[in-house]
Structures are given as C-alpha cells and as structure tokens.
Short mmCIF file of C-alpha atoms in Angstrom, two decimals:
data_model
loop_
_atom_site.label_atom_id
_atom_site.label_comp_id
_atom_site.label_asym_id
_atom_site.label_seq_id
_atom_site.Cartn_x
_atom_site.Cartn_y
_atom_site.Cartn_z
CA UNK A 1 0.00 0.00 0.00
CA UNK A 2 1.41 3.33 -0.96
CA UNK A 3 1.38 6.24 1.43
CA UNK A 4 0.42 9.39 -0.33
CA UNK A 5 0.37 13.02 0.55
CA UNK A 6 -0.81 15.44 -1.99
CA UNK A 7 -2.13 18.92 -1.85
CA UNK A 8 -4.68 20.23 -4.25
CA UNK A 9 -7.10 23.06 -4.45
CA UNK A 10 -4.66 25.92 -4.65
CA UNK A 11 -6.36 27.39 -7.66
CA UNK A 12 -4.32 30.54 -8.19
CA UNK A 13 -3.56 30.67 -11.92
CA UNK A 14 -1.20 33.65 -11.63
CA UNK A 15 0.82 32.16 -8.79
CA UNK A 16 0.67 28.37 -9.19
CA UNK A 17 1.56 25.81 -10.41
CA UNK A 18 5.20 26.83 -10.26
CA UNK A 19 7.03 29.80 -8.97
CA UNK A 20 8.72 31.46 -11.90
CA UNK A 21 9.45 34.91 -10.66
CA UNK A 22 12.99 35.07 -11.97
CA UNK A 23 13.47 34.59 -15.67
CA UNK A 24 16.44 34.41 -18.03
CA UNK A 25 17.78 37.94 -17.29
CA UNK A 26 18.66 36.82 -13.75
CA UNK A 27 20.70 33.85 -15.00
CA UNK A 28 22.43 36.07 -17.55
CA UNK A 29 23.18 38.68 -14.89
CA UNK A 30 24.62 36.08 -12.50
CA UNK A 31 26.89 34.88 -15.30
CA UNK A 32 28.01 38.38 -16.34
CA UNK A 33 28.50 39.46 -12.72
CA UNK A 34 30.68 36.41 -12.02
CA UNK A 35 32.65 36.92 -15.23
CA UNK A 36 33.27 40.60 -14.42
CA UNK A 37 34.28 39.69 -10.86
CA UNK A 38 36.79 37.16 -12.18
CA UNK A 39 38.32 39.52 -14.74
CA UNK A 40 38.57 42.41 -12.28
CA UNK A 41 40.16 40.24 -9.60
CA UNK A 42 42.80 38.88 -11.99
CA UNK A 43 43.58 42.38 -13.32
CA UNK A 44 43.87 43.74 -9.77
CA UNK A 45 46.06 40.90 -8.46
CA UNK A 46 48.41 41.03 -11.47
CA UNK A 47 48.73 44.82 -10.98
CA UNK A 48 49.40 44.52 -7.25
CA UNK A 49 52.08 41.90 -7.93
CA UNK A 50 53.68 44.37 -10.39
CA UNK A 51 53.39 41.96 -13.32
CA UNK A 52 51.19 44.19 -15.47
CA UNK A 53 53.86 44.46 -18.21
CA UNK A 54 54.06 40.65 -18.48
CA UNK A 55 50.33 40.05 -18.67
CA UNK A 56 48.89 42.84 -20.85
CA UNK A 57 45.69 40.98 -21.76
CA UNK A 58 44.72 40.50 -18.12
CA UNK A 59 45.18 44.10 -17.04
CA UNK A 60 44.38 45.87 -20.31
CA UNK A 61 42.46 44.08 -23.05
CA UNK A 62 40.32 41.68 -21.02
CA UNK A 63 39.47 44.37 -18.50
CA UNK A 64 37.58 46.23 -21.22
CA UNK A 65 34.91 43.56 -20.72
CA UNK A 66 33.85 44.10 -17.06
CA UNK A 67 32.30 47.56 -17.68
CA UNK A 68 30.34 46.09 -20.61
CA UNK A 69 29.39 42.93 -18.69
CA UNK A 70 28.34 44.87 -15.60
CA UNK A 71 26.33 47.39 -17.63
CA UNK A 72 24.53 44.65 -19.56
CA UNK A 73 24.03 42.72 -16.32
CA UNK A 74 22.54 45.76 -14.60
CA UNK A 75 20.23 46.30 -17.57
CA UNK A 76 19.13 42.65 -17.33
CA UNK A 77 18.50 43.08 -13.59
CA UNK A 78 16.44 46.22 -14.01
CA UNK A 79 14.58 44.63 -16.92
CA UNK A 80 13.47 41.78 -14.65
CA UNK A 81 12.09 44.13 -11.98
CA UNK A 82 8.37 44.69 -12.12
CA UNK A 83 8.79 48.21 -10.71
CA UNK A 84 11.92 49.38 -12.57
CA UNK A 85 11.20 53.07 -12.05
CA UNK A 86 11.61 52.53 -8.32
CA UNK A 87 15.14 51.11 -8.63
CA UNK A 88 16.49 54.15 -6.77
CA UNK A 89 14.80 52.78 -3.65
CA UNK A 90 17.72 50.33 -3.42
CA UNK A 91 19.92 53.26 -2.47
CA UNK A 92 17.79 54.77 0.24
CA UNK A 93 18.73 52.06 2.74
CA UNK A 94 21.59 49.76 3.59
CA UNK A 95 20.18 46.42 4.67
CA UNK A 96 22.95 44.12 5.80
CA UNK A 97 20.59 41.16 6.17
CA UNK A 98 19.64 41.31 2.50
CA UNK A 99 22.34 40.05 0.10
CA UNK A 100 20.51 41.83 -2.70
CA UNK A 101 20.99 45.12 -0.86
CA UNK A 102 24.73 44.80 -0.39
CA UNK A 103 25.00 43.44 -3.92
CA UNK A 104 23.35 46.63 -5.14
CA UNK A 105 25.81 48.76 -3.17
CA UNK A 106 28.83 46.76 -4.32
CA UNK A 107 27.68 47.15 -7.93
CA UNK A 108 27.26 50.88 -7.38
CA UNK A 109 30.95 51.15 -6.46
CA UNK A 110 32.45 48.43 -8.67
CA UNK A 111 30.81 49.39 -11.97
CA UNK A 112 32.21 52.97 -12.11
CA UNK A 113 35.55 51.67 -10.84
CA UNK A 114 35.68 49.20 -13.75
CA UNK A 115 35.10 52.09 -16.16
CA UNK A 116 37.87 54.14 -14.49
CA UNK A 117 40.21 51.16 -14.76
CA UNK A 118 39.75 51.02 -18.54
CA UNK A 119 40.07 54.81 -18.75
CA UNK A 120 43.44 54.62 -17.01
CA UNK A 121 44.62 52.59 -20.03
CA UNK A 122 42.93 54.85 -22.60
CA UNK A 123 46.11 56.06 -24.35
CA UNK A 124 47.47 52.53 -24.62
CA UNK A 125 44.19 50.96 -25.72
CA UNK A 126 43.26 53.61 -28.26
CA UNK A 127 46.55 55.23 -29.37
CA UNK A 128 44.93 56.73 -32.45
CA UNK A 129 42.17 58.52 -30.58
CA UNK A 130 43.54 61.47 -28.71
CA UNK A 131 41.77 62.87 -25.71
CA UNK A 132 40.45 66.25 -26.80
CA UNK A 133 40.34 68.00 -23.45
CA UNK A 134 43.21 68.76 -21.15
CA UNK A 135 41.31 67.88 -18.03
CA UNK A 136 40.61 64.39 -19.43
CA UNK A 137 44.31 63.91 -20.11
CA UNK A 138 45.09 65.01 -16.56
CA UNK A 139 42.40 62.70 -15.25
CA UNK A 140 43.89 59.77 -17.18
CA UNK A 141 47.32 60.53 -15.71
CA UNK A 142 45.80 60.74 -12.25
CA UNK A 143 44.13 57.34 -12.70
CA UNK A 144 47.31 55.84 -14.08
CA UNK A 145 49.19 56.93 -10.97
CA UNK A 146 46.49 55.50 -8.73
CA UNK A 147 46.10 52.23 -10.57
CA UNK A 148 47.54 50.26 -7.71
CA UNK A 149 45.15 51.93 -5.27
CA UNK A 150 42.27 51.01 -7.55
CA UNK A 151 43.60 47.45 -7.62
CA UNK A 152 43.66 47.32 -3.80
CA UNK A 153 40.01 48.40 -3.77
CA UNK A 154 39.05 45.99 -6.53
CA UNK A 155 40.35 42.88 -4.76
CA UNK A 156 37.74 42.88 -1.96
CA UNK A 157 35.04 44.40 -4.19
CA UNK A 158 35.38 41.77 -6.92
CA UNK A 159 35.46 38.95 -4.36
CA UNK A 160 32.27 40.26 -2.75
CA UNK A 161 30.72 40.66 -6.20
CA UNK A 162 31.58 37.07 -7.11
CA UNK A 163 30.50 35.58 -3.80
CA UNK A 164 27.29 37.58 -3.59
CA UNK A 165 25.91 36.12 -6.82
CA UNK A 166 25.80 32.79 -4.97
CA UNK A 167 24.88 34.07 -1.52
CA UNK A 168 21.97 35.93 -3.13
CA UNK A 169 20.43 32.54 -3.92
CA UNK A 170 21.56 30.70 -0.79
CA UNK A 171 19.84 33.28 1.45
CA UNK A 172 16.43 32.01 0.33
CA UNK A 173 15.69 29.29 2.81
CA UNK A 174 12.35 28.61 1.13
CA UNK A 175 14.12 27.12 -1.93
CA UNK A 176 15.96 24.01 -0.69
CA UNK A 177 18.24 23.71 -3.75
CA UNK A 178 19.64 27.18 -3.10
CA UNK A 179 19.68 27.09 0.66
CA UNK A 180 23.19 25.76 1.21
CA UNK A 181 26.36 27.54 2.23
CA UNK A 182 28.43 26.18 -0.66
CA UNK A 183 26.68 28.31 -3.26
CA UNK A 184 28.69 31.47 -2.46
CA UNK A 185 32.16 29.91 -2.92
CA UNK A 186 30.84 27.79 -5.81
CA UNK A 187 29.60 30.82 -7.76
CA UNK A 188 32.81 32.72 -6.97
CA UNK A 189 34.97 29.85 -8.23
CA UNK A 190 32.83 29.47 -11.33
CA UNK A 191 33.02 33.22 -11.97
CA UNK A 192 36.81 33.22 -11.61
CA UNK A 193 36.99 30.23 -13.94
CA UNK A 194 34.96 31.99 -16.64
CA UNK A 195 37.20 35.05 -16.16
CA UNK A 196 40.33 32.93 -16.64
CA UNK A 197 38.77 31.28 -19.72
CA UNK A 198 38.11 34.72 -21.23
CA UNK A 199 41.72 35.75 -20.68
CA UNK A 200 42.88 32.49 -22.33
CA UNK A 201 40.67 33.31 -25.31
CA UNK A 202 41.98 36.84 -25.70
CA UNK A 203 45.64 36.38 -24.71
CA UNK A 204 48.22 36.81 -27.46
CA UNK A 205 51.28 35.47 -25.67
CA UNK A 206 51.78 31.78 -24.93
CA UNK A 207 53.10 32.73 -21.47
CA UNK A 208 49.86 34.43 -20.46
CA UNK A 209 47.71 31.63 -21.92
CA UNK A 210 49.78 29.04 -20.12
CA UNK A 211 49.52 30.76 -16.73
CA UNK A 212 45.76 31.13 -17.00
CA UNK A 213 45.37 27.54 -18.20
CA UNK A 214 47.04 26.49 -14.96
CA UNK A 215 44.89 28.84 -12.88
CA UNK A 216 41.77 27.66 -14.68
CA UNK A 217 42.65 24.00 -14.14
CA UNK A 218 43.02 24.63 -10.40
CA UNK A 219 39.67 26.47 -10.36
CA UNK A 220 37.97 23.62 -12.25
CA UNK A 221 39.22 21.11 -9.68
CA UNK A 222 38.03 23.32 -6.81
CA UNK A 223 34.67 23.81 -8.52
CA UNK A 224 34.18 20.07 -9.02
CA UNK A 225 35.02 19.54 -5.36
CA UNK A 226 32.47 22.16 -4.32
CA UNK A 227 29.80 20.55 -6.52
CA UNK A 228 30.46 17.17 -4.88
CA UNK A 229 30.30 18.92 -1.51
CA UNK A 230 26.98 20.55 -2.41
CA UNK A 231 25.42 17.26 -3.53
CA UNK A 232 26.71 15.40 -0.46
CA UNK A 233 25.39 18.13 1.78
CA UNK A 234 21.93 17.87 0.25
CA UNK A 235 22.08 14.08 0.30
CA UNK A 236 22.56 14.32 4.06
CA UNK A 237 19.80 16.90 4.36
CA UNK A 238 16.09 16.89 5.04
CA UNK A 239 13.46 15.55 2.67
CA UNK A 240 13.03 18.84 0.85
CA UNK A 241 16.76 18.89 0.15
CA UNK A 242 16.68 15.30 -1.07
CA UNK A 243 13.88 16.28 -3.43
CA UNK A 244 15.94 19.23 -4.60
CA UNK A 245 18.96 17.02 -5.22
CA UNK A 246 16.81 14.58 -7.17
CA UNK A 247 16.13 17.33 -9.71
CA UNK A 248 19.84 17.32 -10.52
CA UNK A 249 20.35 13.54 -10.16
CA UNK A 250 17.79 11.55 -12.07
CA UNK A 251 15.38 14.44 -12.51
CA UNK A 252 14.54 16.84 -15.28
CA UNK A 253 17.77 18.83 -14.92
CA UNK A 254 20.13 15.85 -14.94
CA UNK A 255 21.20 16.13 -18.57
CA UNK A 256 21.69 19.88 -18.31
CA UNK A 257 23.60 19.64 -15.04
CA UNK A 258 25.76 16.56 -15.51
CA UNK A 259 25.94 16.62 -19.31
CA UNK A 260 26.52 20.29 -20.01
CA UNK A 261 27.81 21.74 -16.74
CA UNK A 262 29.85 18.97 -15.11
CA UNK A 263 31.09 16.92 -18.08
CA UNK A 264 31.22 19.34 -21.05
CA UNK A 265 31.66 22.47 -18.93
CA UNK A 266 34.23 21.25 -16.39
CA UNK A 267 35.68 17.76 -16.84
CA UNK A 268 36.33 17.89 -20.61
CA UNK A 269 37.90 21.39 -20.60
CA UNK A 270 39.83 20.36 -17.46
CA UNK A 271 41.34 17.37 -19.28
CA UNK A 272 42.08 19.48 -22.37
CA UNK A 273 43.82 22.15 -20.29
CA UNK A 274 45.82 19.53 -18.40
CA UNK A 275 46.97 18.07 -21.74
CA UNK A 276 47.86 21.55 -22.98
CA UNK A 277 49.93 22.24 -19.87
CA UNK A 278 51.72 18.91 -20.45
CA UNK A 279 52.73 20.21 -23.88
CA UNK A 280 50.18 18.62 -26.20
CA UNK A 281 48.89 20.80 -29.01
CA UNK A 282 45.34 21.71 -28.04
CA UNK A 283 43.47 24.64 -29.57
CA UNK A 284 43.04 26.68 -26.36
CA UNK A 285 39.84 28.25 -27.61
CA UNK A 286 38.02 24.92 -27.23
CA UNK A 287 38.32 24.46 -23.44
CA UNK A 288 37.85 28.20 -22.89
CA UNK A 289 34.58 28.31 -24.84
CA UNK A 290 33.35 25.12 -23.12
CA UNK A 291 34.02 26.74 -19.73
CA UNK A 292 32.10 29.88 -20.70
CA UNK A 293 29.09 27.94 -22.04
CA UNK A 294 29.16 25.61 -19.04
CA UNK A 295 29.24 28.59 -16.67
CA UNK A 296 26.23 30.16 -18.37
CA UNK A 297 24.24 26.90 -18.34
CA UNK A 298 25.16 26.38 -14.68
CA UNK A 299 23.44 29.68 -13.79
CA UNK A 300 20.38 28.77 -15.85
CA UNK A 301 20.12 25.33 -14.19
CA UNK A 302 20.50 26.73 -10.67
CA UNK A 303 18.01 29.58 -11.16
CA UNK A 304 15.39 27.48 -12.96
CA UNK A 305 15.68 24.33 -10.84
CA UNK A 306 15.90 26.28 -7.58
CA UNK A 307 12.57 27.94 -8.20
CA UNK A 308 10.87 24.57 -8.57
CA UNK A 309 12.10 23.35 -5.18
CA UNK A 310 9.93 24.27 -2.22
CA UNK A 311 8.64 23.21 1.14
CA UNK A 312 5.68 20.86 0.99
CA UNK A 313 3.33 21.10 3.88
CA UNK B 1 0.89 42.57 21.46
CA UNK B 2 1.26 39.70 19.00
CA UNK B 3 -1.56 39.16 16.54
CA UNK B 4 -2.30 35.54 15.68
CA UNK B 5 -4.82 33.68 13.59
CA UNK B 6 -6.10 30.29 14.65
CA UNK B 7 -7.92 28.12 12.12
CA UNK B 8 -9.85 25.04 13.12
CA UNK B 9 -9.21 22.49 10.36
CA UNK B 10 -11.91 20.24 11.87
CA UNK B 11 -14.55 22.89 11.23
CA UNK B 12 -13.40 24.26 7.87
CA UNK B 13 -15.56 23.04 4.98
CA UNK B 14 -13.49 24.66 2.22
CA UNK B 15 -16.28 26.93 0.99
CA UNK B 16 -13.80 29.66 -0.09
CA UNK B 17 -15.91 32.38 1.49
CA UNK B 18 -12.75 33.74 3.15
CA UNK B 19 -11.05 33.93 -0.25
CA UNK B 20 -13.86 35.90 -1.84
CA UNK B 21 -14.24 38.17 1.20
CA UNK B 22 -10.52 39.00 1.05
CA UNK B 23 -10.61 39.66 -2.69
CA UNK B 24 -13.54 42.03 -2.25
CA UNK B 25 -12.27 43.77 0.88
CA UNK B 26 -8.75 44.32 -0.43
CA UNK B 27 -9.55 44.93 -4.09
CA UNK B 28 -7.32 42.02 -5.13
CA UNK B 29 -6.85 42.00 -8.94
CA UNK B 30 -8.64 39.32 -10.93
CA UNK B 31 -6.82 35.99 -11.00
CA UNK B 32 -4.86 36.64 -7.81
CA UNK B 33 -5.60 36.07 -4.16
CA UNK B 34 -4.13 36.73 -0.76
CA UNK B 35 -5.61 33.62 0.82
CA UNK B 36 -6.66 30.29 -0.59
CA UNK B 37 -8.09 26.92 0.39
CA UNK B 38 -5.76 23.97 0.63
CA UNK B 39 -7.03 20.41 0.48
CA UNK B 40 -4.44 17.96 1.81
CA UNK B 41 -5.14 14.26 1.49
CA UNK B 42 -2.89 11.89 3.39
CA UNK B 43 -2.76 8.25 4.39
CA UNK B 44 -3.33 5.09 2.44
CA UNK B 45 -6.62 3.51 1.43
CA UNK B 46 -8.89 2.72 3.26
CA UNK B 47 -7.70 5.02 6.06
CA UNK B 48 -7.40 8.28 4.17
CA UNK B 49 -7.61 11.67 5.81
CA UNK B 50 -8.67 14.92 4.24
CA UNK B 51 -7.68 18.22 5.75
CA UNK B 52 -9.29 21.44 4.58
CA UNK B 53 -7.85 24.74 5.64
CA UNK B 54 -7.59 28.38 4.70
CA UNK B 55 -3.97 29.43 3.99
CA UNK B 56 -2.36 32.86 3.77
CA UNK B 57 0.74 34.83 4.77
CA UNK B 58 1.87 33.44 8.13
CA UNK B 59 3.14 36.80 9.46
CA UNK B 60 6.27 35.08 10.70
CA UNK B 61 8.30 36.19 13.70
CA UNK B 62 11.47 35.29 11.83
CA UNK B 63 10.24 36.50 8.46
CA UNK B 64 12.59 35.58 5.58
CA UNK B 65 10.77 38.01 3.28
CA UNK B 66 11.65 40.93 5.55
CA UNK B 67 15.24 39.74 5.83
CA UNK B 68 15.72 39.41 2.07
CA UNK B 69 14.00 42.65 1.04
CA UNK B 70 16.71 44.99 -0.31
CA UNK B 71 14.75 48.22 0.10
CA UNK B 72 12.94 47.71 3.39
CA UNK B 73 9.56 47.66 1.63
CA UNK B 74 8.72 44.44 3.48
CA UNK B 75 8.66 45.24 7.16
CA UNK B 76 7.09 44.23 10.45
CA UNK B 77 4.74 46.61 12.23
CA UNK B 78 3.37 46.56 15.75
CA UNK B 79 1.60 43.35 16.58
CA UNK B 80 4.00 41.34 14.43
CA UNK B 81 2.16 41.99 11.18
CA UNK B 82 4.29 41.79 8.05
CA UNK B 83 3.41 44.52 5.55
CA UNK B 84 4.70 45.70 2.15
CA UNK B 85 4.98 49.38 1.33
CA UNK B 86 4.06 49.48 -2.35
CA UNK B 87 5.96 52.73 -3.02
CA UNK B 88 9.22 51.23 -1.74
CA UNK B 89 8.90 47.90 -3.55
CA UNK B 90 10.98 47.53 -6.72
CA UNK B 91 9.45 44.17 -7.61
CA UNK B 92 12.73 42.26 -7.46
CA UNK B 93 10.97 39.10 -6.31
CA UNK B 94 13.41 38.35 -3.46
CA UNK B 95 10.59 38.12 -0.90
CA UNK B 96 8.55 35.85 -3.16
CA UNK B 97 11.51 33.51 -3.53
CA UNK B 98 12.15 33.54 0.21
CA UNK B 99 8.61 32.71 1.38
CA UNK B 100 8.19 29.00 2.16
CA UNK B 101 4.41 29.45 2.03
CA UNK B 102 4.39 31.04 -1.44
CA UNK B 103 2.05 33.61 0.06
CA UNK B 104 3.13 36.58 -2.04
CA UNK B 105 2.35 37.60 -5.59
CA UNK B 106 3.37 40.31 -8.01
CA UNK B 107 0.56 42.82 -8.23
CA UNK B 108 -0.05 43.84 -11.87
CA UNK B 109 0.91 47.40 -10.82
CA UNK B 110 4.46 46.18 -10.18
CA UNK B 111 4.76 45.84 -6.44
CA UNK B 112 4.49 42.70 -4.33
CA UNK B 113 1.26 42.12 -2.45
CA UNK B 114 -0.06 39.68 0.14
CA UNK B 115 -2.30 39.22 3.19
CA UNK B 116 -2.07 42.08 5.70
CA UNK B 117 -4.30 40.49 8.35
CA UNK B 118 -6.60 43.33 7.13
CA UNK B 119 -4.43 45.85 8.96
CA UNK B 120 -6.77 48.69 7.94
CA UNK B 121 -9.71 46.91 9.60
CA UNK B 122 -7.75 46.11 12.77
CA UNK B 123 -7.04 49.81 13.17
CA UNK B 124 -10.81 50.36 13.32
CA UNK B 125 -11.24 47.58 15.84
CA UNK B 126 -12.71 45.18 13.28
CA UNK B 127 -11.71 41.59 12.55
CA UNK B 128 -9.97 40.60 9.31
CA UNK B 129 -12.52 40.19 6.50
CA UNK B 130 -11.90 36.45 6.14
CA UNK B 131 -12.51 35.83 9.85
CA UNK B 132 -15.66 37.93 9.94
CA UNK B 133 -17.40 36.09 7.09
CA UNK B 134 -16.49 32.48 7.89
CA UNK B 135 -19.84 30.61 7.94
CA UNK B 136 -18.59 27.78 10.17
CA UNK B 137 -16.75 30.17 12.50
CA UNK B 138 -13.60 28.11 12.11
CA UNK B 139 -11.29 31.14 12.15
CA UNK B 140 -10.23 33.05 15.24
CA UNK B 141 -8.13 36.18 15.55
CA UNK B 142 -6.60 37.88 18.54
CA UNK B 143 -3.62 38.72 20.73
CA UNK B 144 -1.30 35.84 21.54
CA UNK B 145 0.21 37.78 24.45
CA UNK B 146 -3.16 38.14 26.20
CA UNK B 147 -3.94 35.01 28.28
CA UNK B 148 -7.66 35.86 28.21
CA UNK B 149 -7.88 36.00 24.43
CA UNK B 150 -9.72 33.31 22.49
CA UNK B 151 -6.64 32.45 20.45
CA UNK B 152 -4.52 32.00 23.58
CA UNK B 153 -7.11 29.72 25.16
CA UNK B 154 -7.59 27.64 21.99
CA UNK B 155 -3.86 27.09 21.59
CA UNK B 156 -3.61 26.22 25.29
CA UNK B 157 -6.37 23.64 25.20
CA UNK B 158 -6.32 22.18 21.69
CA UNK B 159 -3.83 20.22 19.65
CA UNK B 160 -2.39 22.45 16.96
CA UNK B 161 0.33 22.83 14.36
CA UNK B 162 1.99 25.43 12.19
CA UNK B 163 2.95 24.98 8.54
CA UNK B 164 6.50 23.99 7.59
CA UNK B 165 7.94 24.51 11.12
CA UNK B 166 11.24 23.14 9.81
CA UNK B 167 11.64 26.32 7.76
CA UNK B 168 12.27 28.09 11.07
CA UNK B 169 10.02 31.04 10.35
CA UNK B 170 7.93 30.96 13.57
CA UNK B 171 4.55 31.62 11.96
CA UNK B 172 1.67 33.50 13.59
CA UNK B 173 -1.00 31.37 11.88
CA UNK B 174 -1.92 28.23 13.80
CA UNK B 175 -4.06 25.28 12.76
CA UNK B 176 -6.14 23.27 15.22
CA UNK B 177 -5.98 19.58 14.35
#
C-alpha cells in the first residue's frame, strides 16, 4: 500500500503551479557578474604583484569587458524588476541582512571603478584617438598613478561581487536547492573560472595563456570539489533537500547539469587544459569556450531548478 | 501585542468564502488572491484523511521576506504583522523567492502584495474580512500575548500545528488539528 500526501485546491492561476518569478535575465546577470568579478580580480592581483607588463591581456584588453558585462548585467536586472522606475529605492537604505541590498551597493561602487580602470589605459588601448580636453588627459594621468590603489580596492570588491551572486540565492531558505552555504564559494569559483577562460581566449602570448590555463585548471578542480560537496550536503539533508537534489540527479535537470555543466563544462575542458599544460597541441579556444558555455548553463540550471524546489506542507 | 490567527481544520468546509471576502475587501486584482483553500489528502486507502484549511501569509516572527528585502519595503509593524509598502517595492521578487508558504504575488501594478491580516480593519477595531465572514466560525483572531484571548485559550487547550515549522520562520497562523 502506498502512502500518499498530496495537496490540491490551490487554484491561483497567476501564482501556481510553479514559482517562476525570476526569468532568463537573472541567470544572464549572475553569469556576467561572475565573469566581471573574475576579470577584475585577476587584473587587480596582477597589478598589485607588479606583473602588469608581463600580462597585458589581463590588465588591459580583457578588462575592457567588465564595464560592458556589468552594464549589460545591470540592464538585465532592471529589466526583470516589475517596478523598474523605483530602482532608486535600493539606495535609500543599507540592509545588511539582505544580500541583494549589499549586492546593489557593491555594484554601485564596482561598476564605475571598472570604467575608471579602462580609462586609465585609454592612451594605450586607443593610441589613435587622442583625448580632446586637457582635463581628461590630466584625469587619465591621475588614474594611471592611482592604478595600484584602484587594484587594492578591486580585490575585496570583486570577491564580494563574485561571492554575492551565490549568496543571493543561498539566502532564500524557502528554496531548498539554493539554501546551502556552498553556493557562495561555488559561484565565486565558477566566476573566476569563466574570467580565466576569457583571458585564455583573448591572450596573445603563450606565457599568459599558459599561466591562466594552470589557474583555470586549479579552479575547475576546486569547482568540481564544491559541486560534490553541495550534492553530499543535500544528500545528508532533510526531505526537501533530497527532493531538490533529485532534480539534478535523475530528474529533469540531470542532462543539463551533468551533461553540459559537469562533463562538457568542467571535466572535458579540465582534461584538455591539463593536456595543454603537459605540452600537447590543443586549440586553447576549445576548453575556454566550453568553460564559458558551461558557466552560463550552470546559472540557468541553478536559477530554474531552484525555483521549482519548495517546502511541501 | 502579537496578533495571531487560529484556524480550526476540523470545522473548515473549504467553501472559499474567506477567499472571496478577502478579494472584495482588499480589491485584489482578478486571477490573484491573498488567501486560498488547501485540500491535503494523506494516508493510504482505506484510512485516508482529508484536511481542509484556509492558507495565507503566516506573518512570521522570523520572516525571511523581511530579511531578504533589499529596500525595506517588506517590514514588520506593531503586533508582528508583516506589511509591504508598495511605493518602496521595486518588484525584485526576493521576498517571493524567500517565502516557504508562497504567500506573495506580483501585483499587476508592479509591487508585491499579500495578506495584511486586514491591517486597515484592525485599526478600526474590526476583525480581518476572512474571519468575519467564515460561515462555520472556524477562524479566530486575537492577541497571543493576552492570556484571556480566544486564540490564547484555543492554543492552550487544543492540539495544533503550524505549517513547515522546519523552515524556522515561527509563523503566527496556527491550525487546530
């Protein structure tokens, strides 16, 4: 005899059957935010270590992306609000308990800083386009002198930005798939990995590609470990967490999660990068693109699947 | 002062009068509702149990919606009632995601809306609309901190439960079982 518990009669067409409040812009934002965090952190660390001449892509060319990524991400975020004209209300309070609030404040500081970072390289990035006004030239010089200070500020800011994309989700205890402490470090690692992959794609020198292949390989291994940790944690959890885990293992998101995120997005590029480091000829664009696609699908899977998981009472 | 609602699941017949009363009283847009009837069937044949009850925002003590709200639009007022200030709400959906009872919805005007325990009626000394219309009188409303109140006495003398206690939200809606 089968024991059954089912709930019916919630006839609320605009709320049930499933909670889909967050749509694709949120997944895209989480990806772009993580990518920007990764790129900014690498640029800042390389600058602080005084290696900016050796790794020009990291500090110069790739860091043209964070301002674009953050701007597009912010647009996606605002687009998904149902009251976009009230966005300014985010900046009338500081609410430490709400990850979304401190995320909003971190973005408010980091986004302009990412623009200033690119502007400090203006003359080198666009040698043919002269700055017309004297004060802009002076401003560029001022930024150039303070690049290291900007880097010192960017290290904590980019880490918070990367971690917050995960903590944002893990703060929702009503969604069992999200409600675990691993999500913050997992999203940060994934963001750093996509950042490293982007640098590999853009880098011109073999030295820079090689270094970031190594960094990326380490990040992939950490990320796989965190994913195992997340699944084990849920496996040891309550029934709602077991149900959440079953979405990823043997449920409707299994192919997306294990096929595209874990195997094609982490294990395969990890093996390819390891072979490349060993000296085999591997087109570096392949693992890098796999990492980027895997990172994007990972956000989609987590946002979509998380919203299905809930408490049953 | 701690407002609480007590609902007798043994007396509820699932007529949805509370739902309609709320929609009328609070001008809830068509297709949405702030409270609803849940029918939960449990057990295995032939010993099957049916529970009927009226569900809504649980006005939690440890309200995750208030914690997650980035603008402070979701807040707790005197008596432990959780309210949303429409003008401060940006419609980010964080509170909707954080509510284990799925008690909130996006109002077509952009802000998030939900049960207020009919705060505007309480201010006039009236009961919430759902409580006042219930034909079987299965709903009770009052102050949990007052030992003479009906809700206090019912919870003292009758077996009761809250929904999803494992979510740790400490709800202010109790169900007599």
